[in-house]
mmCIF file of N, CA and C in Angstrom:
data_model
loop_
_atom_site.group_PDB
_atom_site.id
_atom_site.type_symbol
_atom_site.label_atom_id
_atom_site.label_comp_id
_atom_site.label_asym_id
_atom_site.label_seq_id
_atom_site.Cartn_x
_atom_site.Cartn_y
_atom_site.Cartn_z
ATOM 1 N N MET A 646 20.445 -2.342 2.029
ATOM 2 C CA MET A 646 19.203 -2.375 1.745
ATOM 3 C C MET A 646 18.300 -1.621 2.522
ATOM 4 N N SER A 647 17.337 -1.342 2.076
ATOM 5 C CA SER A 647 15.955 -0.327 2.530
ATOM 6 C C SER A 647 15.023 -0.945 3.936
ATOM 7 N N LEU A 648 15.052 -0.217 4.392
ATOM 8 C CA LEU A 648 14.105 -0.580 4.990
ATOM 9 C C LEU A 648 12.629 0.592 5.193
ATOM 10 N N TRP A 649 12.010 -0.218 4.820
ATOM 11 C CA TRP A 649 10.151 0.129 4.818
ATOM 12 C C TRP A 649 9.525 0.340 5.411
ATOM 13 N N SER A 650 8.913 1.189 6.155
ATOM 14 C CA SER A 650 8.007 1.816 7.125
ATOM 15 C C SER A 650 6.524 1.435 6.733
ATOM 16 N N VAL A 651 5.806 0.783 7.153
ATOM 17 C CA VAL A 651 4.675 0.626 7.179
ATOM 18 C C VAL A 651 3.482 0.602 8.188
ATOM 19 N N LEU A 652 2.729 1.263 7.715
ATOM 20 C CA LEU A 652 1.132 1.801 8.957
ATOM 21 C C LEU A 652 0.551 0.280 8.492
ATOM 22 N N ILE A 653 -0.279 -0.196 9.766
ATOM 23 C CA ILE A 653 -1.123 -1.406 9.733
ATOM 24 C C ILE A 653 -2.744 -0.771 9.614
ATOM 25 N N VAL A 654 -3.709 -0.447 8.799
ATOM 26 C CA VAL A 654 -5.030 -0.328 9.503
ATOM 27 C C VAL A 654 -6.291 -1.342 9.404
ATOM 28 N N ASP A 655 -6.407 -1.647 10.500
ATOM 29 C CA ASP A 655 -7.508 -2.935 10.825
ATOM 30 C C ASP A 655 -8.439 -2.675 11.862
ATOM 31 N N ASP A 656 -9.820 -2.520 11.674
ATOM 32 C CA ASP A 656 -10.434 -2.739 12.972
ATOM 33 C C ASP A 656 -10.322 -4.345 14.135
ATOM 34 N N ASN A 657 -9.568 -5.161 13.206
ATOM 35 C CA ASN A 657 -9.750 -6.313 13.851
ATOM 36 C C ASN A 657 -8.773 -6.273 15.113
ATOM 37 N N PRO A 658 -8.574 -6.365 15.795
ATOM 38 C CA PRO A 658 -7.031 -6.181 16.686
ATOM 39 C C PRO A 658 -6.163 -7.715 16.231
ATOM 40 N N ALA A 659 -6.791 -8.686 16.095
ATOM 41 C CA ALA A 659 -6.321 -10.060 16.107
ATOM 42 C C ALA A 659 -5.724 -10.114 14.428
ATOM 43 N N VAL A 660 -6.433 -9.384 13.787
ATOM 44 C CA VAL A 660 -5.720 -9.587 11.991
ATOM 45 C C VAL A 660 -4.533 -8.203 12.086
ATOM 46 N N ARG A 661 -4.701 -7.633 12.853
ATOM 47 C CA ARG A 661 -3.678 -6.265 12.958
ATOM 48 C C ARG A 661 -2.717 -6.637 13.221
ATOM 49 N N LYS A 662 -2.976 -7.650 14.250
ATOM 50 C CA LYS A 662 -1.450 -8.236 15.039
ATOM 51 C C LYS A 662 -0.511 -9.071 14.580
ATOM 52 N N LEU A 663 -1.246 -10.385 13.482
ATOM 53 C CA LEU A 663 -0.967 -10.525 12.517
ATOM 54 C C LEU A 663 -0.374 -10.230 11.551
ATOM 55 N N ILE A 664 -0.857 -8.857 10.813
ATOM 56 C CA ILE A 664 -0.014 -8.644 9.523
ATOM 57 C C ILE A 664 1.067 -7.831 9.891
ATOM 58 N N CYS A 665 1.209 -6.743 11.223
ATOM 59 C CA CYS A 665 1.909 -6.472 12.085
ATOM 60 C C CYS A 665 3.167 -7.686 12.137
ATOM 61 N N GLN A 666 3.100 -8.408 12.753
ATOM 62 C CA GLN A 666 3.472 -9.597 12.662
ATOM 63 C C GLN A 666 4.533 -10.010 11.436
ATOM 64 N N LEU A 667 3.758 -10.287 10.342
ATOM 65 C CA LEU A 667 3.990 -10.574 8.831
ATOM 66 C C LEU A 667 5.096 -9.873 8.478
ATOM 67 N N PHE A 668 4.879 -8.490 8.512
ATOM 68 C CA PHE A 668 5.520 -7.233 8.002
ATOM 69 C C PHE A 668 7.179 -7.262 9.222
ATOM 70 N N SER A 669 7.083 -7.565 10.169
ATOM 71 C CA SER A 669 7.917 -7.217 11.436
ATOM 72 C C SER A 669 9.415 -8.217 10.609
ATOM 73 N N ARG A 670 8.713 -9.468 10.575
ATOM 74 C CA ARG A 670 9.595 -10.988 10.565
ATOM 75 C C ARG A 670 10.232 -10.495 9.383
ATOM 76 N N GLU A 671 9.913 -9.451 8.299
ATOM 77 C CA GLU A 671 10.445 -9.689 6.874
ATOM 78 C C GLU A 671 11.884 -8.244 7.408
ATOM 79 N N ALA A 672 13.292 -8.612 7.114
ATOM 80 C CA ALA A 672 14.062 -7.995 6.962
ATOM 81 C C ALA A 672 13.939 -6.105 6.219
ATOM 82 N N ASP A 673 13.440 -6.560 5.664
ATOM 83 C CA ASP A 673 13.230 -5.150 4.918
ATOM 84 C C ASP A 673 11.761 -3.884 4.671
ATOM 85 N N PHE A 674 11.491 -4.430 6.264
ATOM 86 C CA PHE A 674 9.981 -3.908 6.660
ATOM 87 C C PHE A 674 9.852 -3.344 8.355
ATOM 88 N N GLU A 675 9.404 -2.440 8.509
ATOM 89 C CA GLU A 675 9.470 -2.344 9.981
ATOM 90 C C GLU A 675 8.007 -1.465 10.103
ATOM 91 N N VAL A 676 7.545 -1.771 10.866
ATOM 92 C CA VAL A 676 6.074 -1.257 11.381
ATOM 93 C C VAL A 676 6.046 -0.306 12.369
ATOM 94 N N CYS A 677 5.462 1.027 11.352
ATOM 95 C CA CYS A 677 5.777 2.053 12.359
ATOM 96 C C CYS A 677 4.297 2.681 12.752
ATOM 97 N N GLY A 678 3.420 2.143 12.778
ATOM 98 C CA GLY A 678 2.666 2.389 13.490
ATOM 99 C C GLY A 678 0.959 1.611 13.405
ATOM 100 N N GLU A 679 -0.098 1.436 13.908
ATOM 101 C CA GLU A 679 -1.141 0.746 13.690
ATOM 102 C C GLU A 679 -2.408 1.696 14.355
ATOM 103 N N ALA A 680 -3.779 1.456 13.477
ATOM 104 C CA ALA A 680 -4.708 2.227 13.466
ATOM 105 C C ALA A 680 -5.624 1.235 13.165
ATOM 106 N N GLU A 681 -7.035 1.262 14.214
ATOM 107 C CA GLU A 681 -7.806 0.695 14.183
ATOM 108 C C GLU A 681 -9.293 1.073 13.018
ATOM 109 N N ASN A 682 -9.204 2.675 12.626
ATOM 110 C CA ASN A 682 -10.103 3.135 11.536
ATOM 111 C C ASN A 682 -9.127 3.870 10.836
ATOM 112 N N GLY A 683 -10.118 4.104 9.555
ATOM 113 C CA GLY A 683 -9.637 5.140 8.680
ATOM 114 C C GLY A 683 -9.255 6.434 9.046
ATOM 115 N N ARG A 684 -10.004 7.232 10.025
ATOM 116 C CA ARG A 684 -9.989 8.490 10.500
ATOM 117 C C ARG A 684 -8.169 8.668 11.454
ATOM 118 N N GLU A 685 -8.040 7.309 12.539
ATOM 119 C CA GLU A 685 -7.204 7.700 12.884
ATOM 120 C C GLU A 685 -5.750 7.280 11.870
ATOM 121 N N ALA A 686 -6.203 6.742 11.083
ATOM 122 C CA ALA A 686 -4.975 5.996 10.343
ATOM 123 C C ALA A 686 -4.356 7.201 9.464
ATOM 124 N N ILE A 687 -5.381 8.039 9.050
ATOM 125 C CA ILE A 687 -5.059 9.321 8.769
ATOM 126 C C ILE A 687 -4.203 10.549 9.696
ATOM 127 N N LEU A 688 -4.623 10.578 10.598
ATOM 128 C CA LEU A 688 -3.941 11.417 11.491
ATOM 129 C C LEU A 688 -2.434 10.541 11.810
ATOM 130 N N LEU A 689 -2.323 9.212 11.680
ATOM 131 C CA LEU A 689 -1.432 8.455 12.468
ATOM 132 C C LEU A 689 0.094 8.724 10.652
ATOM 133 N N ALA A 690 -0.680 8.169 9.842
ATOM 134 C CA ALA A 690 0.072 8.802 8.789
ATOM 135 C C ALA A 690 0.577 10.170 8.263
ATOM 136 N N GLN A 691 0.023 11.204 8.806
ATOM 137 C CA GLN A 691 0.531 12.426 8.936
ATOM 138 C C GLN A 691 1.564 12.887 9.910
ATOM 139 N N GLU A 692 1.323 11.880 11.058
ATOM 140 C CA GLU A 692 2.425 12.022 12.098
ATOM 141 C C GLU A 692 4.003 10.982 11.962
ATOM 142 N N LEU A 693 3.297 10.386 11.159
ATOM 143 C CA LEU A 693 4.916 9.080 10.982
ATOM 144 C C LEU A 693 5.174 9.205 9.697
ATOM 145 N N SER A 694 4.451 9.649 8.368
ATOM 146 C CA SER A 694 5.076 9.588 7.004
ATOM 147 C C SER A 694 5.578 8.059 6.702
ATOM 148 N N PRO A 695 4.692 7.437 6.680
ATOM 149 C CA PRO A 695 4.758 5.960 6.171
ATOM 150 C C PRO A 695 5.339 5.714 4.936
ATOM 151 N N ASP A 696 6.176 4.424 4.334
ATOM 152 C CA ASP A 696 6.567 4.447 3.204
ATOM 153 C C ASP A 696 5.184 3.533 2.670
ATOM 154 N N LEU A 697 4.717 3.122 3.353
ATOM 155 C CA LEU A 697 3.190 2.302 2.541
ATOM 156 C C LEU A 697 2.406 2.158 4.075
ATOM 157 N N ILE A 698 1.334 1.812 3.121
ATOM 158 C CA ILE A 698 -0.320 2.207 4.241
ATOM 159 C C ILE A 698 -0.595 0.664 3.572
ATOM 160 N N VAL A 699 -0.895 -0.601 4.278
ATOM 161 C CA VAL A 699 -1.682 -1.262 4.470
ATOM 162 C C VAL A 699 -3.110 -1.069 4.705
ATOM 163 N N THR A 700 -4.399 -1.137 4.307
ATOM 164 C CA THR A 700 -5.685 -1.053 5.161
ATOM 165 C C THR A 700 -6.515 -2.119 4.830
ATOM 166 N N ASP A 701 -7.633 -1.941 5.614
ATOM 167 C CA ASP A 701 -8.922 -2.909 5.616
ATOM 168 C C ASP A 701 -9.762 -2.258 4.905
ATOM 169 N N LEU A 702 -11.146 -3.060 4.530
ATOM 170 C CA LEU A 702 -11.776 -2.394 3.924
ATOM 171 C C LEU A 702 -13.234 -1.611 4.738
ATOM 172 N N SER A 703 -13.656 -2.654 5.410
ATOM 173 C CA SER A 703 -14.916 -2.692 6.324
ATOM 174 C C SER A 703 -14.105 -1.829 7.142
ATOM 175 N N MET A 704 -14.544 -0.948 8.012
ATOM 176 C CA MET A 704 -14.184 -0.629 9.423
ATOM 177 C C MET A 704 -14.765 0.617 9.811
ATOM 178 N N PRO A 705 -15.793 0.827 11.227
ATOM 179 C CA PRO A 705 -16.011 1.714 11.620
ATOM 180 C C PRO A 705 -16.021 2.987 11.876
ATOM 181 N N THR A 706 -16.139 4.509 11.702
ATOM 182 C CA THR A 706 -16.142 5.673 11.932
ATOM 183 C C THR A 706 -15.629 5.825 10.282
ATOM 184 N N MET A 707 -14.340 5.458 9.830
ATOM 185 C CA MET A 707 -14.099 5.750 8.317
ATOM 186 C C MET A 707 -13.850 4.307 7.621
ATOM 187 N N ASN A 708 -14.589 4.167 6.330
ATOM 188 C CA ASN A 708 -13.776 3.091 5.881
ATOM 189 C C ASN A 708 -12.759 2.944 4.875
ATOM 190 N N GLY A 709 -12.254 1.646 4.683
ATOM 191 C CA GLY A 709 -10.984 2.127 4.011
ATOM 192 C C GLY A 709 -10.830 2.715 2.512
ATOM 193 N N LEU A 710 -12.213 2.340 1.899
ATOM 194 C CA LEU A 710 -12.231 3.636 0.624
ATOM 195 C C LEU A 710 -12.158 5.187 0.989
ATOM 196 N N GLU A 711 -13.079 5.457 1.964
ATOM 197 C CA GLU A 711 -13.023 6.955 1.775
ATOM 198 C C GLU A 711 -11.377 7.284 2.576
ATOM 199 N N GLU A 712 -10.778 6.452 3.649
ATOM 200 C CA GLU A 712 -9.325 7.033 3.980
ATOM 201 C C GLU A 712 -8.694 6.767 2.835
ATOM 202 N N THR A 713 -8.504 6.029 1.919
ATOM 203 C CA THR A 713 -7.367 5.890 0.866
ATOM 204 C C THR A 713 -7.780 7.100 -0.232
ATOM 205 N N CYS A 714 -8.943 7.565 -0.177
ATOM 206 C CA CYS A 714 -9.440 9.041 -0.617
ATOM 207 C C CYS A 714 -8.973 10.286 -0.368
ATOM 208 N N ALA A 715 -8.697 10.149 1.462
ATOM 209 C CA ALA A 715 -8.220 11.216 1.444
ATOM 210 C C ALA A 715 -6.691 11.119 2.228
ATOM 211 N N LEU A 716 -6.602 9.909 2.168
ATOM 212 C CA LEU A 716 -4.650 9.989 2.077
ATOM 213 C C LEU A 716 -4.194 9.931 1.012
ATOM 214 N N LYS A 717 -4.744 9.710 -0.241
ATOM 215 C CA LYS A 717 -4.186 9.539 -1.515
ATOM 216 C C LYS A 717 -3.844 11.929 -1.398
ATOM 217 N N LYS A 718 -4.923 12.458 -1.249
ATOM 218 C CA LYS A 718 -5.123 13.698 -1.256
ATOM 219 C C LYS A 718 -3.966 14.700 -0.171
ATOM 220 N N LEU A 719 -3.680 13.775 0.263
ATOM 221 C CA LEU A 719 -2.694 14.369 1.090
ATOM 222 C C LEU A 719 -1.596 13.942 1.604
ATOM 223 N N MET A 720 -1.294 12.074 0.727
ATOM 224 C CA MET A 720 -0.029 11.745 0.539
ATOM 225 C C MET A 720 0.290 10.994 -0.941
ATOM 226 N N PRO A 721 0.156 11.895 -1.874
ATOM 227 C CA PRO A 721 -0.301 11.215 -2.850
ATOM 228 C C PRO A 721 1.241 10.283 -3.687
ATOM 229 N N GLY A 722 2.708 10.371 -2.690
ATOM 230 C CA GLY A 722 3.462 9.557 -3.028
ATOM 231 C C GLY A 722 3.389 8.053 -2.501
ATOM 232 N N VAL A 723 2.443 7.883 -1.710
ATOM 233 C CA VAL A 723 2.622 6.813 -0.388
ATOM 234 C C VAL A 723 1.862 5.567 -1.282
ATOM 235 N N PRO A 724 2.273 4.530 -1.399
ATOM 236 C CA PRO A 724 1.512 3.321 -1.953
ATOM 237 C C PRO A 724 0.386 3.288 -0.675
ATOM 238 N N ILE A 725 -1.041 2.745 -1.019
ATOM 239 C CA ILE A 725 -1.776 1.946 -0.497
ATOM 240 C C ILE A 725 -2.248 0.985 -0.837
ATOM 241 N N ILE A 726 -2.335 -0.647 -0.270
ATOM 242 C CA ILE A 726 -2.642 -1.958 -0.465
ATOM 243 C C ILE A 726 -4.217 -1.894 0.370
ATOM 244 N N LEU A 727 -5.169 -2.264 -0.498
ATOM 245 C CA LEU A 727 -6.435 -2.414 0.305
ATOM 246 C C LEU A 727 -6.283 -3.780 0.839
ATOM 247 N N TYR A 728 -6.420 -4.326 1.601
ATOM 248 C CA TYR A 728 -6.362 -5.646 2.135
ATOM 249 C C TYR A 728 -8.049 -6.155 3.004
ATOM 250 N N SER A 729 -8.322 -6.956 2.094
ATOM 251 C CA SER A 729 -9.833 -7.115 2.211
ATOM 252 C C SER A 729 -10.565 -8.849 2.593
ATOM 253 N N ALA A 730 -11.586 -8.718 3.070
ATOM 254 C CA ALA A 730 -12.296 -10.172 3.371
ATOM 255 C C ALA A 730 -13.236 -10.024 2.183
ATOM 256 N N HIS A 731 -13.409 -8.699 1.777
ATOM 257 C CA HIS A 731 -14.438 -8.674 0.909
ATOM 258 C C HIS A 731 -14.505 -7.720 -0.265
ATOM 259 N N MET A 732 -14.167 -8.639 -1.447
ATOM 260 C CA MET A 732 -13.157 -8.343 -2.392
ATOM 261 C C MET A 732 -14.212 -9.301 -3.675
ATOM 262 N N ASP A 733 -14.878 -8.162 -4.491
ATOM 263 C CA ASP A 733 -15.349 -8.409 -5.567
ATOM 264 C C ASP A 733 -14.543 -7.487 -6.646
ATOM 265 N N SER A 734 -15.364 -7.588 -8.473
ATOM 266 C CA SER A 734 -14.919 -6.971 -9.140
ATOM 267 C C SER A 734 -14.937 -5.410 -8.501
ATOM 268 N N PHE A 735 -16.539 -4.843 -8.734
ATOM 269 C CA PHE A 735 -17.088 -3.775 -7.814
ATOM 270 C C PHE A 735 -16.207 -2.742 -7.055
ATOM 271 N N VAL A 736 -15.255 -3.963 -5.699
ATOM 272 C CA VAL A 736 -15.114 -3.341 -4.866
ATOM 273 C C VAL A 736 -13.595 -3.208 -5.332
ATOM 274 N N GLU A 737 -12.891 -3.540 -6.539
ATOM 275 C CA GLU A 737 -11.736 -3.836 -6.464
ATOM 276 C C GLU A 737 -11.336 -2.544 -7.260
ATOM 277 N N LYS A 738 -12.647 -2.567 -7.823
ATOM 278 C CA LYS A 738 -12.984 -0.827 -9.238
ATOM 279 C C LYS A 738 -12.957 -0.048 -8.380
ATOM 280 N N GLU A 739 -14.072 0.347 -7.193
ATOM 281 C CA GLU A 739 -13.919 1.405 -6.394
ATOM 282 C C GLU A 739 -12.685 1.672 -5.452
ATOM 283 N N ALA A 740 -11.790 0.412 -5.093
ATOM 284 C CA ALA A 740 -11.000 1.164 -4.614
ATOM 285 C C ALA A 740 -9.677 1.741 -5.525
ATOM 286 N N PHE A 741 -9.656 1.043 -6.599
ATOM 287 C CA PHE A 741 -8.310 1.885 -7.465
ATOM 288 C C PHE A 741 -9.134 3.194 -7.878
ATOM 289 N N HIS A 742 -10.174 2.973 -8.230
ATOM 290 C CA HIS A 742 -10.933 4.897 -7.823
ATOM 291 C C HIS A 742 -10.598 5.313 -7.421
ATOM 292 N N ALA A 743 -10.525 5.175 -5.744
ATOM 293 C CA ALA A 743 -10.225 5.877 -4.467
ATOM 294 C C ALA A 743 -8.464 6.259 -4.646
ATOM 295 N N GLY A 744 -7.756 5.317 -5.422
ATOM 296 C CA GLY A 744 -6.236 5.920 -4.999
ATOM 297 C C GLY A 744 -5.202 4.635 -4.990
ATOM 298 N N ALA A 745 -6.113 3.339 -4.360
ATOM 299 C CA ALA A 745 -5.622 2.245 -4.085
ATOM 300 C C ALA A 745 -4.690 2.060 -4.962
ATOM 301 N N SER A 746 -3.355 1.273 -4.705
ATOM 302 C CA SER A 746 -2.502 1.130 -5.546
ATOM 303 C C SER A 746 -2.305 0.186 -5.712
ATOM 304 N N ALA A 747 -2.901 -1.267 -4.908
ATOM 305 C CA ALA A 747 -3.200 -2.503 -5.011
ATOM 306 C C ALA A 747 -4.584 -3.000 -4.204
ATOM 307 N N VAL A 748 -4.659 -3.980 -4.709
ATOM 308 C CA VAL A 748 -6.007 -4.920 -3.660
ATOM 309 C C VAL A 748 -5.410 -6.161 -3.545
ATOM 310 N N VAL A 749 -5.808 -6.763 -2.457
ATOM 311 C CA VAL A 749 -4.945 -7.863 -2.255
ATOM 312 C C VAL A 749 -5.689 -8.468 -1.197
ATOM 313 N N PRO A 750 -6.933 -9.642 -1.913
ATOM 314 C CA PRO A 750 -8.007 -10.397 -0.612
ATOM 315 C C PRO A 750 -7.024 -10.856 0.409
ATOM 316 N N LYS A 751 -7.575 -11.201 1.464
ATOM 317 C CA LYS A 751 -7.623 -11.630 2.494
ATOM 318 C C LYS A 751 -7.465 -13.296 2.346
ATOM 319 N N THR A 752 -8.266 -13.624 1.118
ATOM 320 C CA THR A 752 -8.387 -15.247 1.127
ATOM 321 C C THR A 752 -6.827 -15.466 0.534
ATOM 322 N N ASP A 753 -6.257 -14.625 -0.207
ATOM 323 C CA ASP A 753 -5.270 -14.828 -1.023
ATOM 324 C C ASP A 753 -4.037 -15.661 0.037
ATOM 325 N N VAL A 754 -2.823 -16.100 -0.332
ATOM 326 C CA VAL A 754 -1.535 -16.420 0.704
ATOM 327 C C VAL A 754 -0.974 -14.948 1.430
ATOM 328 N N VAL A 755 -0.401 -14.880 2.564
ATOM 329 C CA VAL A 755 -0.418 -13.639 3.022
ATOM 330 C C VAL A 755 1.211 -13.577 2.469
ATOM 331 N N ALA A 756 1.718 -14.180 1.422
ATOM 332 C CA ALA A 756 2.732 -13.860 1.175
ATOM 333 C C ALA A 756 2.904 -12.841 -0.058
ATOM 334 N N LEU A 757 1.525 -12.763 -0.476
ATOM 335 C CA LEU A 757 1.198 -12.587 -1.681
ATOM 336 C C LEU A 757 1.097 -10.817 -1.147
ATOM 337 N N LEU A 758 0.904 -10.333 -0.038
ATOM 338 C CA LEU A 758 0.721 -9.370 0.646
ATOM 339 C C LEU A 758 2.309 -8.542 0.564
ATOM 340 N N ILE A 759 3.181 -9.505 1.197
ATOM 341 C CA ILE A 759 4.705 -9.075 1.419
ATOM 342 C C ILE A 759 4.967 -8.754 -0.214
ATOM 343 N N ALA A 760 4.641 -9.789 -0.949
ATOM 344 C CA ALA A 760 5.648 -9.770 -2.208
ATOM 345 C C ALA A 760 4.935 -8.270 -3.202
ATOM 346 N N THR A 761 3.408 -8.320 -3.049
ATOM 347 C CA THR A 761 2.637 -6.532 -3.298
ATOM 348 C C THR A 761 3.612 -5.519 -2.928
ATOM 349 N N SER A 762 3.840 -5.702 -1.657
ATOM 350 C CA SER A 762 4.631 -4.387 -0.922
ATOM 351 C C SER A 762 5.676 -4.225 -1.634
ATOM 352 N N ARG A 763 6.685 -5.631 -1.622
ATOM 353 C CA ARG A 763 7.657 -4.975 -1.937
ATOM 354 C C ARG A 763 7.905 -4.134 -3.760
ATOM 355 N N SER A 764 7.066 -5.058 -4.452
ATOM 356 C CA SER A 764 6.574 -4.612 -5.649
ATOM 357 C C SER A 764 6.143 -3.075 -6.043
ATOM 358 N N LEU A 765 5.515 -2.577 -5.134
ATOM 359 C CA LEU A 765 5.042 -1.008 -5.239
ATOM 360 C C LEU A 765 5.989 -0.058 -4.656
ATOM 361 N N LEU A 766 6.961 -0.645 -3.517
ATOM 362 C CA LEU A 766 7.870 0.055 -2.735
ATOM 363 C C LEU A 766 9.019 0.306 -4.180
ATOM 364 N N GLY A 767 9.147 -1.301 -4.567
ATOM 365 C CA GLY A 767 10.306 -1.543 -5.358
ATOM 366 C C GLY A 767 10.621 -0.437 -6.900
ATOM 367 N N GLU A 768 9.016 0.030 -7.496
ATOM 368 C CA GLU A 768 8.437 1.012 -8.295
ATOM 369 C C GLU A 768 9.170 2.734 -7.640
ATOM 370 N N ILE A 769 8.577 2.877 -6.501
ATOM 371 C CA ILE A 769 9.059 4.044 -6.330
ATOM 372 C C ILE A 769 10.620 3.916 -5.512
ATOM 373 N N ALA A 770 11.201 3.463 -5.680
ATOM 374 C CA ALA A 770 12.620 3.041 -5.407
ATOM 375 C C ALA A 770 13.424 3.499 -6.941
ATOM 376 N N ALA A 771 13.016 2.778 -7.833
ATOM 377 C CA ALA A 771 13.633 3.330 -9.059
ATOM 378 C C ALA A 771 14.057 4.045 -9.710
#
């Protein structure tokens, strides 16, 4: 079984901790790093080379859309999931335009985040 490394990006420490715990409980995932904004995420992603990046949309310094756009230029093969409380069709369209591989609303069950992650990584492994 593969072990997938995940970089978690969220400006809220409590939310970040919960997402990290969620992935850490799964046998096929390990959290390789955490960032609190897009700029920090770009630096960490280049250093850690994660298999997957899960990022928030609304963050100070650099938001999730700007971060996704920059990361896609640097690491085009790494899937990025935008995990946000602020989700509507416009934001979703912007997210995909920026290069997000998937959009998961924080209002959905957390199991959907894991399922989406496995699905994206499975496509790469196939």
